[in-house]
Backbone as numpy.savetxt, mean C-alpha at the origin, in Angstrom:
# Nx Ny Nz CAx CAy CAz Cx Cy Cz
-17.77 4.13 -8.76 -18.51 4.24 -7.52 -17.52 4.17 -6.37
-17.66 5.02 -5.42 -16.81 5.04 -4.24 -17.62 4.50 -3.06
-17.09 3.51 -2.40 -17.73 2.93 -1.23 -16.95 3.39 -0.02
-17.56 4.16 0.90 -16.79 4.79 1.96 -16.07 3.83 2.90
-16.55 2.62 3.06 -15.91 1.74 4.03 -14.90 0.78 3.41
-14.61 0.93 2.12 -13.69 0.01 1.47 -12.48 0.75 0.93
-11.37 0.08 0.87 -10.19 0.62 0.19 -9.46 -0.54 -0.44
-8.87 -0.27 -1.58 -8.01 -1.25 -2.22 -6.61 -0.92 -1.76
-5.87 -1.91 -1.39 -4.51 -1.66 -0.95 -3.59 -2.68 -1.61
-2.35 -2.34 -1.70 -1.36 -3.25 -2.25 -0.63 -3.85 -1.06
-1.18 -4.87 -0.52 -0.52 -5.52 0.61 0.62 -6.38 0.09
1.56 -6.56 0.92 2.74 -7.34 0.56 2.65 -8.68 1.26
2.44 -9.73 0.49 2.49 -11.09 1.04 3.96 -11.44 1.03
4.52 -11.46 2.21 5.97 -11.60 2.31 6.46 -12.69 1.38
7.32 -12.38 0.46 7.84 -11.07 0.07 7.19 -10.50 -1.18
6.15 -11.11 -1.73 5.63 -10.69 -3.03 4.42 -9.78 -2.90
4.26 -8.89 -3.86 3.17 -7.93 -3.91 1.88 -8.66 -4.27
0.81 -8.33 -3.57 -0.48 -8.96 -3.82 -1.57 -7.96 -3.46
-2.51 -7.74 -4.34 -3.59 -6.81 -4.06 -4.65 -7.42 -3.18
-5.02 -6.70 -2.13 -6.11 -7.11 -1.27 -7.03 -5.91 -1.07
-8.17 -6.16 -0.48 -9.15 -5.11 -0.22 -9.22 -4.90 1.28
-9.31 -3.65 1.68 -9.50 -3.35 3.10 -10.94 -2.96 3.34
-11.49 -3.44 4.42 -12.88 -3.14 4.78 -12.88 -2.63 6.22
-13.51 -1.52 6.44 -13.53 -0.96 7.78 -14.92 -1.08 8.37
-14.97 -1.79 9.45 -16.19 -1.83 10.27 -15.77 -1.20 11.59
-15.56 -1.97 12.61 -15.02 -1.41 13.85 -13.53 -1.15 13.69
-12.89 -1.96 12.86 -11.46 -1.81 12.58 -11.23 -2.29 11.16
-10.06 -1.96 10.59 -9.74 -2.42 9.24 -9.54 -3.92 9.21
-10.14 -4.56 8.21 -9.93 -5.98 7.95 -9.37 -6.10 6.55
-8.59 -7.15 6.31 -8.01 -7.38 4.99 -8.72 -8.57 4.35
-9.17 -8.37 3.11 -9.91 -9.40 2.39 -9.22 -9.69 1.07
-9.26 -10.93 0.66 -8.70 -11.31 -0.63 -9.84 -11.66 -1.56
-10.03 -10.83 -2.58 -11.14 -11.06 -3.51 -10.76 -12.04 -4.61
-9.50 -12.47 -4.64 -9.07 -13.44 -5.65 -9.22 -14.88 -5.18
-9.36 -15.07 -3.90 -9.50 -16.43 -3.34 -10.89 -16.53 -2.73
-11.71 -17.41 -3.26 -13.07 -17.56 -2.76 -13.17 -18.59 -1.65
-14.35 -18.72 -1.10 -14.61 -19.69 -0.03 -14.39 -21.12 -0.50
-14.45 -21.34 -1.81 -14.32 -22.70 -2.34 -12.86 -23.09 -2.58
-11.93 -22.28 -2.11 -10.51 -22.61 -2.28 -10.28 -24.02 -1.74
-9.57 -24.88 -2.47 -9.52 -26.31 -2.14 -8.74 -26.68 -0.87
-7.94 -25.80 -0.34 -7.16 -26.16 0.84 -7.21 -25.04 1.87
-7.01 -25.37 3.14 -7.02 -24.32 4.16 -5.89 -23.32 3.93
-6.17 -22.07 4.24 -5.17 -21.03 4.08 -4.36 -20.89 5.37
-3.06 -20.88 5.25 -2.19 -20.76 6.41 -2.22 -19.36 6.99
-2.77 -18.40 6.26 -2.73 -17.01 6.69 -4.10 -16.43 7.00
-5.08 -17.28 7.30 -6.41 -16.82 7.64 -7.41 -17.27 6.60
-8.53 -16.61 6.56 -9.56 -16.89 5.57 -9.56 -15.76 4.54
-10.18 -15.97 3.38 -10.22 -14.89 2.39 -10.88 -13.61 2.94
-11.71 -13.78 3.97 -12.43 -12.63 4.52 -11.79 -12.07 5.78
-10.69 -12.65 6.19 -10.00 -12.17 7.40 -8.54 -12.59 7.29
-7.79 -11.87 6.44 -6.38 -12.20 6.24 -5.55 -11.74 7.43
-4.56 -12.53 7.75 -3.69 -12.21 8.88 -2.80 -11.02 8.54
-2.83 -9.98 9.39 -1.99 -8.83 9.12 -0.53 -9.11 9.46
-0.24 -10.30 9.93 1.16 -10.69 10.12 1.76 -11.21 8.82
0.92 -11.52 7.83 1.39 -12.02 6.54 1.14 -11.03 5.40
0.11 -10.23 5.50 -0.23 -9.27 4.46 -0.02 -7.88 5.03
0.99 -7.21 4.53 1.34 -5.88 5.04 0.99 -4.82 4.03
0.55 -3.69 4.51 0.37 -2.54 3.62 1.76 -2.02 3.25
1.80 -1.11 2.29 3.07 -0.50 1.92 3.74 0.17 3.11
2.96 0.89 3.90 3.51 1.56 5.08 4.04 0.59 6.12
3.32 -0.49 6.35 3.79 -1.50 7.31 5.10 -2.13 6.84
5.16 -2.47 5.55 6.39 -3.05 5.01 7.54 -2.05 5.11
7.27 -0.78 4.81 8.30 0.26 4.89 8.87 0.35 6.31
8.00 0.40 7.30 8.46 0.53 8.69 9.22 -0.72 9.14
8.77 -1.89 8.73 9.48 -3.12 9.11 10.87 -3.17 8.47
10.97 -2.70 7.25 12.29 -2.67 6.60 13.18 -1.62 7.24
12.61 -0.46 7.58 13.39 0.61 8.20 13.94 0.18 9.57
13.17 -0.66 10.27 13.60 -1.11 11.60 14.57 -2.28 11.53
14.77 -2.85 10.34 15.65 -3.99 10.18 14.95 -5.33 10.35
13.65 -5.30 10.61 12.87 -6.53 10.79 12.71 -7.29 9.48
12.75 -6.57 8.36 12.58 -7.20 7.05 13.59 -6.59 6.07
13.86 -7.30 5.00 14.81 -6.87 3.97 14.05 -6.34 2.77
14.17 -5.04 2.50 13.42 -4.40 1.42 13.71 -5.02 0.06
14.90 -5.55 -0.14 15.27 -6.12 -1.44 14.45 -7.36 -1.77
13.80 -7.94 -0.77 13.00 -9.15 -0.99 11.54 -8.85 -1.32
11.15 -7.59 -1.32 9.76 -7.22 -1.57 9.61 -6.73 -2.99
8.63 -7.29 -3.70 8.42 -6.84 -5.06 7.32 -7.59 -5.77
7.30 -7.41 -7.08 6.29 -7.99 -7.94 6.89 -9.18 -8.67
6.32 -10.35 -8.46 6.81 -11.57 -9.07 6.84 -11.42 -10.59
7.91 -11.89 -11.19 8.03 -11.87 -12.64 8.52 -10.55 -13.21
8.90 -9.61 -12.34 9.41 -8.32 -12.79 10.73 -8.01 -12.07
11.30 -6.89 -12.41 12.50 -6.41 -11.70 12.12 -5.38 -10.65
10.83 -5.20 -10.40 10.36 -4.21 -9.43 10.44 -4.76 -8.01
11.61 -4.64 -7.42 11.85 -5.09 -6.06 12.58 -3.99 -5.31
12.42 -3.95 -4.00 13.20 -3.05 -3.19 12.41 -1.89 -2.61
13.12 -0.94 -2.01 12.48 0.18 -1.32 11.53 0.99 -2.21
11.87 1.17 -3.47 11.00 1.96 -4.35 9.64 1.30 -4.52
9.62 -0.01 -4.66 8.34 -0.72 -4.81 7.50 -0.56 -3.54
8.14 -0.64 -2.40 7.42 -0.49 -1.13 6.92 0.94 -0.98
7.76 1.93 -1.29 7.32 3.33 -1.15 6.18 3.63 -2.12
6.22 3.06 -3.31 5.12 3.24 -4.25 3.82 2.69 -3.70
3.89 1.54 -3.06 2.69 0.97 -2.46 2.18 1.84 -1.31
3.09 2.42 -0.53 2.68 3.29 0.57 1.93 4.51 0.03
2.44 5.08 -1.05 1.80 6.26 -1.65 0.45 5.87 -2.25
0.38 4.73 -2.92 -0.90 4.29 -3.49 -1.91 3.97 -2.39
-1.44 3.43 -1.27 -2.34 3.19 -0.13 -2.91 4.49 0.41
-2.05 5.53 0.50 -2.53 6.84 0.96 -3.62 7.35 0.04
-3.43 7.22 -1.26 -4.46 7.64 -2.21 -5.74 6.82 -2.01
-5.60 5.51 -1.84 -6.78 4.66 -1.66 -7.55 5.03 -0.39
-6.83 5.36 0.66 -7.50 5.78 1.90 -8.25 7.10 1.71
-7.91 7.83 0.67 -8.60 9.07 0.33 -9.59 8.86 -0.80
-9.95 7.59 -1.01 -10.96 7.18 -2.00 -10.57 7.52 -3.43
-9.27 7.45 -3.68 -8.76 7.65 -5.04 -8.06 6.36 -5.44
-8.69 5.61 -6.32 -8.13 4.34 -6.74 -7.16 4.53 -7.89
-6.05 3.81 -7.82 -5.05 3.85 -8.89 -4.74 2.43 -9.32
-4.05 2.31 -10.40 -3.57 1.01 -10.86 -2.21 0.73 -10.24
-1.85 -0.52 -10.07 -0.57 -0.84 -9.41 0.64 -0.24 -10.13
0.53 0.06 -11.40 1.67 0.59 -12.15 1.59 2.10 -12.36
0.57 2.76 -11.85 0.48 4.21 -11.97 1.61 4.88 -11.20
2.20 5.89 -11.79 3.28 6.64 -11.16 2.99 8.13 -11.26
3.27 8.86 -10.20 3.14 10.32 -10.18 4.07 10.85 -9.11
4.16 12.16 -9.03 5.06 12.75 -8.05 6.50 12.29 -8.30
7.15 11.84 -7.24 8.54 11.38 -7.37 8.66 9.86 -7.53
7.57 9.19 -7.80 7.65 7.74 -7.98 8.61 7.35 -9.11
8.57 8.01 -10.27 9.54 7.63 -11.31 11.00 7.76 -10.83
11.28 8.84 -10.10 12.64 9.03 -9.58 12.98 7.95 -8.55
12.00 7.58 -7.73 12.24 6.53 -6.73 12.60 5.22 -7.41
11.88 4.87 -8.47 12.17 3.63 -9.19 13.54 3.65 -9.86
14.03 4.84 -10.19 15.37 4.96 -10.77 16.45 5.12 -9.70
16.06 5.14 -8.42 17.03 5.28 -7.34 17.57 6.70 -7.20
16.78 7.69 -7.59 17.23 9.08 -7.59 16.64 9.92 -6.46
16.09 9.30 -5.45 15.58 10.05 -4.30 16.53 9.85 -3.12
16.39 10.67 -2.11 17.31 10.58 -0.98 16.60 10.57 0.36
17.31 11.06 1.37 16.82 11.01 2.74 15.51 11.79 2.93
15.38 12.91 2.25 14.17 13.72 2.42 12.93 12.94 1.93
13.09 12.23 0.84 11.99 11.40 0.32 11.70 10.26 1.29
12.74 9.64 1.81 12.54 8.56 2.79 11.77 9.07 4.01
12.09 10.29 4.46 11.35 10.86 5.61 9.88 11.08 5.26
9.61 11.46 4.00 8.22 11.61 3.56 7.51 10.26 3.62
8.15 9.21 3.16 7.54 7.88 3.20 7.37 7.42 4.65
8.32 7.75 5.53 8.16 7.47 6.97 6.86 8.09 7.47
6.64 9.35 7.11 5.44 10.07 7.55 4.18 9.42 6.98
4.22 9.05 5.70 3.06 8.37 5.08 2.78 7.07 5.82
3.83 6.30 6.11 3.66 5.02 6.81 3.05 5.23 8.20
3.53 6.24 8.89 3.02 6.55 10.23 1.54 6.93 10.17
1.20 7.82 9.27 -0.17 8.33 9.19 -1.13 7.27 8.67
-0.75 6.52 7.62 -1.67 5.50 7.10 -1.84 4.34 8.07
-0.88 4.16 8.97 -1.01 3.12 9.98 -1.86 3.52 11.16
-2.19 4.79 11.24 -3.07 5.27 12.31 -4.51 5.09 11.88
-5.41 5.34 12.75 -6.82 5.31 12.38 -7.36 6.74 12.35
-6.46 7.69 12.15 -6.83 9.10 12.17 -7.15 9.55 10.74
-8.43 9.46 10.40 -8.84 9.78 9.03 -8.61 11.24 8.68
-8.66 12.12 9.68 -8.38 13.54 9.43 -6.92 13.72 9.04
-6.00 13.10 9.77 -4.57 13.20 9.45 -4.27 12.58 8.09
-4.94 11.49 7.77 -4.75 10.83 6.47 -5.17 11.78 5.35
-6.30 12.43 5.52 -6.82 13.37 4.51 -5.92 14.59 4.39
-5.50 15.14 5.54 -4.65 16.34 5.53 -3.30 16.07 4.87
-2.72 14.91 5.12 -1.44 14.58 4.50 -1.60 14.49 2.98
-2.62 13.79 2.54 -2.85 13.62 1.10 -3.12 14.96 0.42
-3.96 15.77 1.02 -4.32 17.05 0.40 -3.24 18.12 0.58
-2.39 17.96 1.57 -1.43 19.01 1.90 -0.13 18.98 1.12
0.16 17.90 0.42 1.41 17.80 -0.33 1.07 17.46 -1.77
1.33 18.41 -2.66 0.94 18.27 -4.08 1.39 16.95 -4.69
2.63 16.54 -4.46 3.16 15.36 -5.14 2.49 14.06 -4.70
1.75 14.08 -3.59 1.07 12.87 -3.13 -0.29 12.69 -3.77
-0.87 13.78 -4.24 -2.20 13.70 -4.85 -2.11 13.11 -6.26
-3.02 12.22 -6.55 -3.08 11.60 -7.88 -3.47 12.67 -8.89
-2.68 12.83 -9.96 -3.02 13.87 -10.95 -4.28 13.50 -11.74
-4.94 14.52 -12.21 -6.18 14.35 -12.99 -5.97 13.38 -14.16
-4.79 13.40 -14.75 -4.54 12.56 -15.92 -4.63 11.07 -15.61
-4.54 10.68 -14.35 -4.64 9.27 -13.97 -6.03 8.88 -13.46
-6.90 9.87 -13.32 -8.25 9.59 -12.81 -9.18 9.19 -13.95
-10.16 8.34 -13.64 -11.12 7.94 -14.68 -11.89 9.16 -15.19
-12.22 9.11 -16.44 -12.97 10.23 -17.04 -14.43 9.95 -17.09
């Protein structure tokens, strides 16, 4: 089932990867479905229904902060794995773009040039593509988000990864 006002995103809780849900009413809000209202202690980063966007970043936000020197890409990744660095952030940016287009993926799904990115085999042209994804997904321009996703083959989730 696709719910038009919701998206799953891979937000980065500095510095570790953590899945949160985005909900759009007047503006996007970040929600944590893993932490309920009965959590035993106050959260330093907001409530489960209103996470602070200063602590939970989308893939695009993390990418831009690392590109500007505000954050160190090598510190971003998935706890308990070797998946750290720019490739992990770029993968989250691409998965966020898919989610904004109502295409849900698993955190470990790879398509397009993601395998090459994880092997460190992409270059400046790929980085510029991720810059564009970060810029567009950070906007509230749903038309631009849709056009970017549909306009570049490697960004679209292949049929083989979609539920049957």
